[in-house]
């Protein structure tokens, strides 16, 4: 089964993808994590993409496609989080490996801003926390690896607003694209994380190709 999570920044794609991937043993491919790791390791790709992530704009399609398509061709099942994000990316993906289900995370802008200003991440293992809804056991320290948590550079309010604008301009057209292909499922992404997770499982279990 090939699934992609589509939705604005802070809608909970990463949180839910990690949980689904762990429960159903589906490889979770998060473009944002791959890019941030490249930046941290100062790889040639990392050097090329750093300024885009800092500004909250999209990394050019050619870089993303080069990074992702070869990796996906090797996998039978996968769960994509943050890809595709432009019509061009979606069309190239469709030619290579068509997607079975696209889950669209629907959420208000005020919830997004409040979630992202409270988000903290571990710079070492990438685990995500929230100071209101998902706190670490010890203040601002990662439960998994003991590293001090940080605020993601693109989580300041001005950059979050820029990312939302980019989402509306560049990613919104994918809703119509996938709706016409009859693979789009609408998810109410508001509310408690456990409830959202149950909603996702219900959506997926209605699909014949999703096996438990
Ligand atoms: P990326 O890392 O993909 O960022 P994003 O899509 O903006 O999504 P986020 O990671 O901000 O949010 P999320 O929906 O995963 O929410 P999360 O679960 O963390 O991309 C970053 C950048 O990389 C882009 O701006 C771009 O530059 C580049 N990029 C990436 N992919 C690209 C592509 N395909 N093409 C071009 N450029 C690309 O949750 C957010 C917070 O809320 C957390 O604190 C969490 O704990 C909390 N939370 C989650 N669910 C709930 C809930 N139900 N209730 C309460 N709190 C919750």
mmCIF file of C-alpha atoms and ligand atoms in Angstrom:
data_model
loop_
_atom_site.group_PDB
_atom_site.id
_atom_site.type_symbol
_atom_site.label_atom_id
_atom_site.label_comp_id
_atom_site.label_asym_id
_atom_site.label_seq_id
_atom_site.Cartn_x
_atom_site.Cartn_y
_atom_site.Cartn_z
ATOM 1 C CA UNK A 1 0.000 0.000 0.000
ATOM 2 C CA UNK A 2 1.322 3.429 -0.964
ATOM 3 C CA UNK A 3 -0.038 6.231 1.160
ATOM 4 C CA UNK A 4 0.695 9.934 1.263
ATOM 5 C CA UNK A 5 -0.219 12.451 3.962
ATOM 6 C CA UNK A 6 -1.120 15.840 2.508
ATOM 7 C CA UNK A 7 -1.819 18.908 4.612
ATOM 8 C CA UNK A 8 -0.582 22.257 5.850
ATOM 9 C CA UNK A 9 2.404 22.692 8.155
ATOM 10 C CA UNK A 10 1.621 21.685 11.722
ATOM 11 C CA UNK A 11 -1.475 19.675 10.823
ATOM 12 C CA UNK A 12 0.020 16.577 12.513
ATOM 13 C CA UNK A 13 1.254 14.639 9.468
ATOM 14 C CA UNK A 14 4.587 13.698 11.030
ATOM 15 C CA UNK A 15 3.097 12.741 14.406
ATOM 16 C CA UNK A 16 0.471 10.466 12.858
ATOM 17 C CA UNK A 17 2.817 9.035 10.223
ATOM 18 C CA UNK A 18 5.308 7.928 12.853
ATOM 19 C CA UNK A 19 2.599 6.114 14.822
ATOM 20 C CA UNK A 20 1.072 4.428 11.769
ATOM 21 C CA UNK A 21 4.490 3.412 10.508
ATOM 22 C CA UNK A 22 5.334 1.804 13.874
ATOM 23 C CA UNK A 23 2.035 -0.054 14.181
ATOM 24 C CA UNK A 24 1.804 -1.342 10.605
ATOM 25 C CA UNK A 25 5.539 -1.553 9.807
ATOM 26 C CA UNK A 26 5.233 0.697 6.766
ATOM 27 C CA UNK A 27 8.391 2.681 5.917
ATOM 28 C CA UNK A 28 7.798 6.365 6.795
ATOM 29 C CA UNK A 29 9.460 8.764 4.367
ATOM 30 C CA UNK A 30 9.420 12.372 5.581
ATOM 31 C CA UNK A 31 11.000 14.795 3.119
ATOM 32 C CA UNK A 32 11.403 17.504 5.761
ATOM 33 C CA UNK A 33 13.391 15.109 8.029
ATOM 34 C CA UNK A 34 15.576 13.956 5.115
ATOM 35 C CA UNK A 35 16.346 17.581 4.200
ATOM 36 C CA UNK A 36 17.036 18.656 7.795
ATOM 37 C CA UNK A 37 19.399 15.668 8.260
ATOM 38 C CA UNK A 38 21.297 16.667 5.106
ATOM 39 C CA UNK A 39 21.644 20.205 6.446
ATOM 40 C CA UNK A 40 22.842 18.958 9.847
ATOM 41 C CA UNK A 41 25.433 16.703 8.206
ATOM 42 C CA UNK A 42 26.423 19.533 5.838
ATOM 43 C CA UNK A 43 26.156 17.277 2.774
ATOM 44 C CA UNK A 44 26.203 18.773 -0.764
ATOM 45 C CA UNK A 45 22.366 18.509 -0.855
ATOM 46 C CA UNK A 46 22.194 20.086 2.620
ATOM 47 C CA UNK A 47 24.206 23.083 1.405
ATOM 48 C CA UNK A 48 21.843 23.523 -1.563
ATOM 49 C CA UNK A 49 18.590 23.346 0.413
ATOM 50 C CA UNK A 50 19.408 25.202 3.649
ATOM 51 C CA UNK A 51 18.218 28.648 2.563
ATOM 52 C CA UNK A 52 14.855 27.324 1.300
ATOM 53 C CA UNK A 53 13.988 25.701 4.628
ATOM 54 C CA UNK A 54 15.066 28.807 6.555
ATOM 55 C CA UNK A 55 12.835 31.036 4.431
ATOM 56 C CA UNK A 56 9.883 28.613 4.512
ATOM 57 C CA UNK A 57 9.773 28.219 0.727
ATOM 58 C CA UNK A 58 9.811 24.944 -1.207
ATOM 59 C CA UNK A 59 13.021 23.261 -2.294
ATOM 60 C CA UNK A 60 13.153 23.109 -6.144
ATOM 61 C CA UNK A 61 11.376 20.100 -7.655
ATOM 62 C CA UNK A 62 14.477 18.694 -9.384
ATOM 63 C CA UNK A 63 16.340 18.340 -6.063
ATOM 64 C CA UNK A 64 13.352 16.711 -4.337
ATOM 65 C CA UNK A 65 12.638 14.311 -7.205
ATOM 66 C CA UNK A 66 16.269 13.233 -7.421
ATOM 67 C CA UNK A 67 16.293 12.603 -3.690
ATOM 68 C CA UNK A 68 13.003 10.690 -3.518
ATOM 69 C CA UNK A 69 12.102 8.778 -6.678
ATOM 70 C CA UNK A 70 14.987 6.312 -6.692
ATOM 71 C CA UNK A 71 14.389 5.577 -3.001
ATOM 72 C CA UNK A 72 10.654 4.933 -3.560
ATOM 73 C CA UNK A 73 11.203 2.629 -6.521
ATOM 74 C CA UNK A 74 12.912 0.196 -4.154
ATOM 75 C CA UNK A 75 9.887 -0.035 -1.820
ATOM 76 C CA UNK A 76 6.657 -1.962 -2.205
ATOM 77 C CA UNK A 77 4.842 -0.137 0.599
ATOM 78 C CA UNK A 78 5.489 3.328 1.948
ATOM 79 C CA UNK A 79 3.961 6.216 3.831
ATOM 80 C CA UNK A 80 4.932 9.619 2.462
ATOM 81 C CA UNK A 81 4.852 12.712 4.656
ATOM 82 C CA UNK A 82 5.497 16.021 2.906
ATOM 83 C CA UNK A 83 5.785 14.690 -0.635
ATOM 84 C CA UNK A 84 4.488 15.436 -3.235
ATOM 85 C CA UNK A 85 3.967 19.152 -2.635
ATOM 86 C CA UNK A 86 3.647 20.571 -6.139
ATOM 87 C CA UNK A 87 1.703 19.439 -9.187
ATOM 88 C CA UNK A 88 4.953 18.685 -10.984
ATOM 89 C CA UNK A 89 6.106 16.409 -8.128
ATOM 90 C CA UNK A 90 2.716 14.638 -8.120
ATOM 91 C CA UNK A 91 2.774 14.059 -11.861
ATOM 92 C CA UNK A 92 6.317 12.665 -11.770
ATOM 93 C CA UNK A 93 5.426 10.409 -8.846
ATOM 94 C CA UNK A 94 2.305 9.177 -10.651
ATOM 95 C CA UNK A 95 4.391 8.197 -13.686
ATOM 96 C CA UNK A 96 6.850 6.272 -11.513
ATOM 97 C CA UNK A 97 4.698 4.815 -8.690
ATOM 98 C CA UNK A 98 0.976 5.680 -8.452
ATOM 99 C CA UNK A 99 -0.341 6.408 -4.947
ATOM 100 C CA UNK A 100 -3.211 4.298 -3.522
ATOM 101 C CA UNK A 101 -4.510 6.698 -0.863
ATOM 102 C CA UNK A 102 -3.965 10.386 -0.146
ATOM 103 C CA UNK A 103 -5.074 11.491 3.319
ATOM 104 C CA UNK A 104 -5.820 15.218 3.442
ATOM 105 C CA UNK A 105 -5.338 16.724 6.923
ATOM 106 C CA UNK A 106 -7.902 19.502 7.451
ATOM 107 C CA UNK A 107 -7.287 21.962 10.273
ATOM 108 C CA UNK A 108 -7.793 25.638 11.123
ATOM 109 C CA UNK A 109 -5.020 28.227 10.876
ATOM 110 C CA UNK A 110 -5.353 29.172 14.551
ATOM 111 C CA UNK A 111 -4.731 25.528 15.629
ATOM 112 C CA UNK A 112 -1.696 25.381 13.316
ATOM 113 C CA UNK A 113 -0.127 28.517 14.802
ATOM 114 C CA UNK A 114 -0.706 27.363 18.377
ATOM 115 C CA UNK A 115 0.688 23.853 17.681
ATOM 116 C CA UNK A 116 3.799 25.085 15.860
ATOM 117 C CA UNK A 117 4.763 27.769 18.361
ATOM 118 C CA UNK A 118 4.688 25.031 21.055
ATOM 119 C CA UNK A 119 6.599 22.425 19.013
ATOM 120 C CA UNK A 120 10.080 21.357 20.085
ATOM 121 C CA UNK A 121 12.261 18.826 18.270
ATOM 122 C CA UNK A 122 15.265 16.743 19.157
ATOM 123 C CA UNK A 123 18.158 17.817 16.887
ATOM 124 C CA UNK A 124 19.768 14.408 17.344
ATOM 125 C CA UNK A 125 17.023 11.783 16.790
ATOM 126 C CA UNK A 126 14.316 14.096 15.257
ATOM 127 C CA UNK A 127 11.637 13.116 17.813
ATOM 128 C CA UNK A 128 8.888 15.740 17.944
ATOM 129 C CA UNK A 129 7.326 17.144 21.154
ATOM 130 C CA UNK A 130 4.775 19.780 22.047
ATOM 131 C CA UNK A 131 5.042 21.860 25.220
ATOM 132 C CA UNK A 132 1.255 21.821 25.644
ATOM 133 C CA UNK A 133 0.102 18.437 24.373
ATOM 134 C CA UNK A 134 3.118 16.126 24.255
ATOM 135 C CA UNK A 135 5.756 17.180 26.767
ATOM 136 C CA UNK A 136 9.039 15.381 27.394
ATOM 137 C CA UNK A 137 9.365 13.747 30.840
ATOM 138 C CA UNK A 138 12.240 16.071 31.783
ATOM 139 C CA UNK A 139 11.888 19.738 30.846
ATOM 140 C CA UNK A 140 13.117 20.366 27.234
ATOM 141 C CA UNK A 141 15.182 17.103 27.153
ATOM 142 C CA UNK A 142 14.530 14.310 24.643
ATOM 143 C CA UNK A 143 13.061 11.176 26.307
ATOM 144 C CA UNK A 144 14.685 8.948 23.703
ATOM 145 C CA UNK A 145 18.285 10.169 23.584
ATOM 146 C CA UNK A 146 18.748 12.813 26.310
ATOM 147 C CA UNK A 147 19.618 15.665 23.922
ATOM 148 C CA UNK A 148 18.383 19.232 24.649
ATOM 149 C CA UNK A 149 15.340 20.054 22.551
ATOM 150 C CA UNK A 150 15.323 22.978 20.126
ATOM 151 C CA UNK A 151 12.768 25.129 18.300
ATOM 152 C CA UNK A 152 12.734 24.403 14.561
ATOM 153 C CA UNK A 153 14.149 27.394 12.689
ATOM 154 C CA UNK A 154 11.057 27.662 10.503
ATOM 155 C CA UNK A 155 8.605 27.585 13.447
ATOM 156 C CA UNK A 156 8.731 31.322 14.251
ATOM 157 C CA UNK A 157 5.317 32.852 13.561
ATOM 158 C CA UNK A 158 6.435 34.913 10.518
ATOM 159 C CA UNK A 159 7.929 31.838 8.790
ATOM 160 C CA UNK A 160 4.904 29.690 9.689
ATOM 161 C CA UNK A 161 2.699 32.288 7.955
ATOM 162 C CA UNK A 162 5.004 32.208 4.921
ATOM 163 C CA UNK A 163 4.803 28.367 4.836
ATOM 164 C CA UNK A 164 1.007 28.550 4.978
ATOM 165 C CA UNK A 165 1.010 30.963 2.018
ATOM 166 C CA UNK A 166 3.308 28.628 0.068
ATOM 167 C CA UNK A 167 1.009 25.692 0.924
ATOM 168 C CA UNK A 168 -2.036 27.556 -0.447
ATOM 169 C CA UNK A 169 -0.245 28.599 -3.621
ATOM 170 C CA UNK A 170 1.766 25.488 -4.506
ATOM 171 C CA UNK A 171 0.244 22.483 -2.723
ATOM 172 C CA UNK A 172 -3.490 23.279 -2.785
ATOM 173 C CA UNK A 173 -3.855 22.248 -6.469
ATOM 174 C CA UNK A 174 -2.997 18.669 -5.429
ATOM 175 C CA UNK A 175 -6.394 18.410 -3.721
ATOM 176 C CA UNK A 176 -8.183 18.652 -7.052
ATOM 177 C CA UNK A 177 -5.546 16.500 -8.758
ATOM 178 C CA UNK A 178 -5.988 13.579 -6.329
ATOM 179 C CA UNK A 179 -9.730 14.092 -6.010
ATOM 180 C CA UNK A 180 -10.061 13.501 -9.771
ATOM 181 C CA UNK A 181 -8.056 10.299 -9.367
ATOM 182 C CA UNK A 182 -10.526 9.195 -6.640
ATOM 183 C CA UNK A 183 -7.785 8.464 -4.089
ATOM 184 C CA UNK A 184 -8.372 11.459 -1.786
ATOM 185 C CA UNK A 185 -9.679 10.901 1.780
ATOM 186 C CA UNK A 186 -10.611 13.884 3.961
ATOM 187 C CA UNK A 187 -9.408 13.780 7.563
ATOM 188 C CA UNK A 188 -10.602 15.997 10.410
ATOM 189 C CA UNK A 189 -7.174 16.691 11.957
ATOM 190 C CA UNK A 190 -8.481 18.815 14.858
ATOM 191 C CA UNK A 191 -8.599 17.455 18.382
ATOM 192 C CA UNK A 192 -6.722 14.953 20.478
ATOM 193 C CA UNK A 193 -3.905 13.064 18.741
ATOM 194 C CA UNK A 194 -5.304 9.605 19.732
ATOM 195 C CA UNK A 195 -8.707 10.461 18.282
ATOM 196 C CA UNK A 196 -7.137 11.712 15.030
ATOM 197 C CA UNK A 197 -5.173 8.449 14.827
ATOM 198 C CA UNK A 198 -8.380 6.381 15.158
ATOM 199 C CA UNK A 199 -9.965 8.472 12.386
ATOM 200 C CA UNK A 200 -6.995 7.715 10.107
ATOM 201 C CA UNK A 201 -7.208 3.994 10.772
ATOM 202 C CA UNK A 202 -10.928 4.043 9.979
ATOM 203 C CA UNK A 203 -10.240 5.798 6.669
ATOM 204 C CA UNK A 204 -7.518 3.329 5.731
ATOM 205 C CA UNK A 205 -9.379 0.219 6.822
ATOM 206 C CA UNK A 206 -12.217 1.108 4.443
ATOM 207 C CA UNK A 207 -9.728 0.623 1.626
ATOM 208 C CA UNK A 208 -9.459 -2.970 0.389
ATOM 209 C CA UNK A 209 -5.706 -2.838 -0.192
ATOM 210 C CA UNK A 210 -4.925 -1.835 3.421
ATOM 211 C CA UNK A 211 -4.136 -4.976 5.399
ATOM 212 C CA UNK A 212 -3.869 -5.192 9.173
HETATM 213 P P1 LIG B 1 8.271 19.560 6.617
HETATM 214 O O1 LIG B 1 9.194 19.141 7.683
HETATM 215 O O2 LIG B 1 7.578 18.510 5.819
HETATM 216 O O3 LIG B 1 7.242 20.559 7.262
HETATM 217 P P2 LIG B 1 5.668 20.780 7.064
HETATM 218 O O4 LIG B 1 4.964 20.076 5.980
HETATM 219 O O5 LIG B 1 5.558 22.250 7.044
HETATM 220 O O6 LIG B 1 5.057 20.037 8.243
HETATM 221 P P3 LIG B 1 5.480 20.133 9.707
HETATM 222 O O7 LIG B 1 6.614 19.189 9.980
HETATM 223 O O8 LIG B 1 5.678 21.567 10.143
HETATM 224 O O9 LIG B 1 4.134 19.687 10.447
HETATM 225 P P4 LIG B 1 3.409 18.289 10.575
HETATM 226 O O10 LIG B 1 2.140 18.337 9.811
HETATM 227 O O11 LIG B 1 4.331 17.133 10.324
HETATM 228 O O12 LIG B 1 3.029 18.379 12.128
HETATM 229 P P5 LIG B 1 3.648 17.600 13.400
HETATM 230 O O13 LIG B 1 3.160 16.203 13.431
HETATM 231 O O14 LIG B 1 5.094 17.858 13.540
HETATM 232 O O15 LIG B 1 9.026 20.486 5.564
HETATM 233 C C1 LIG B 1 9.897 21.514 5.994
HETATM 234 C C2 LIG B 1 10.457 22.240 4.782
HETATM 235 O O16 LIG B 1 11.178 21.318 3.930
HETATM 236 C C3 LIG B 1 9.440 22.898 3.836
HETATM 237 O O17 LIG B 1 9.055 24.173 4.290
HETATM 238 C C4 LIG B 1 10.248 22.957 2.522
HETATM 239 O O18 LIG B 1 11.191 23.992 2.555
HETATM 240 C C5 LIG B 1 11.017 21.637 2.551
HETATM 241 N N1 LIG B 1 10.286 20.532 1.900
HETATM 242 C C6 LIG B 1 9.823 19.400 2.479
HETATM 243 N N2 LIG B 1 9.219 18.600 1.589
HETATM 244 C C7 LIG B 1 9.309 19.238 0.389
HETATM 245 C C8 LIG B 1 8.850 18.934 -0.920
HETATM 246 N N3 LIG B 1 8.184 17.785 -1.200
HETATM 247 N N4 LIG B 1 9.089 19.831 -1.902
HETATM 248 C C9 LIG B 1 9.779 20.972 -1.662
HETATM 249 N N5 LIG B 1 10.232 21.340 -0.435
HETATM 250 C C10 LIG B 1 9.997 20.472 0.584
HETATM 251 O O19 LIG B 1 2.848 18.385 14.575
HETATM 252 C C11 LIG B 1 3.102 19.750 14.843
HETATM 253 C C12 LIG B 1 3.052 19.966 16.371
HETATM 254 O O20 LIG B 1 1.723 19.709 16.829
HETATM 255 C C13 LIG B 1 3.962 19.028 17.177
HETATM 256 O O21 LIG B 1 4.450 19.742 18.296
HETATM 257 C C14 LIG B 1 3.023 17.888 17.641
HETATM 258 O O22 LIG B 1 3.453 17.305 18.852
HETATM 259 C C15 LIG B 1 1.707 18.623 17.775
HETATM 260 N N6 LIG B 1 0.530 17.823 17.449
HETATM 261 C C16 LIG B 1 0.392 16.946 16.438
HETATM 262 N N7 LIG B 1 -0.849 16.425 16.409
HETATM 263 C C17 LIG B 1 -1.526 17.004 17.443
HETATM 264 C C18 LIG B 1 -2.864 16.894 17.946
HETATM 265 N N8 LIG B 1 -3.779 16.082 17.364
HETATM 266 N N9 LIG B 1 -3.218 17.660 19.005
HETATM 267 C C19 LIG B 1 -2.322 18.490 19.594
HETATM 268 N N10 LIG B 1 -1.029 18.631 19.187
HETATM 269 C C20 LIG B 1 -0.643 17.906 18.111
#
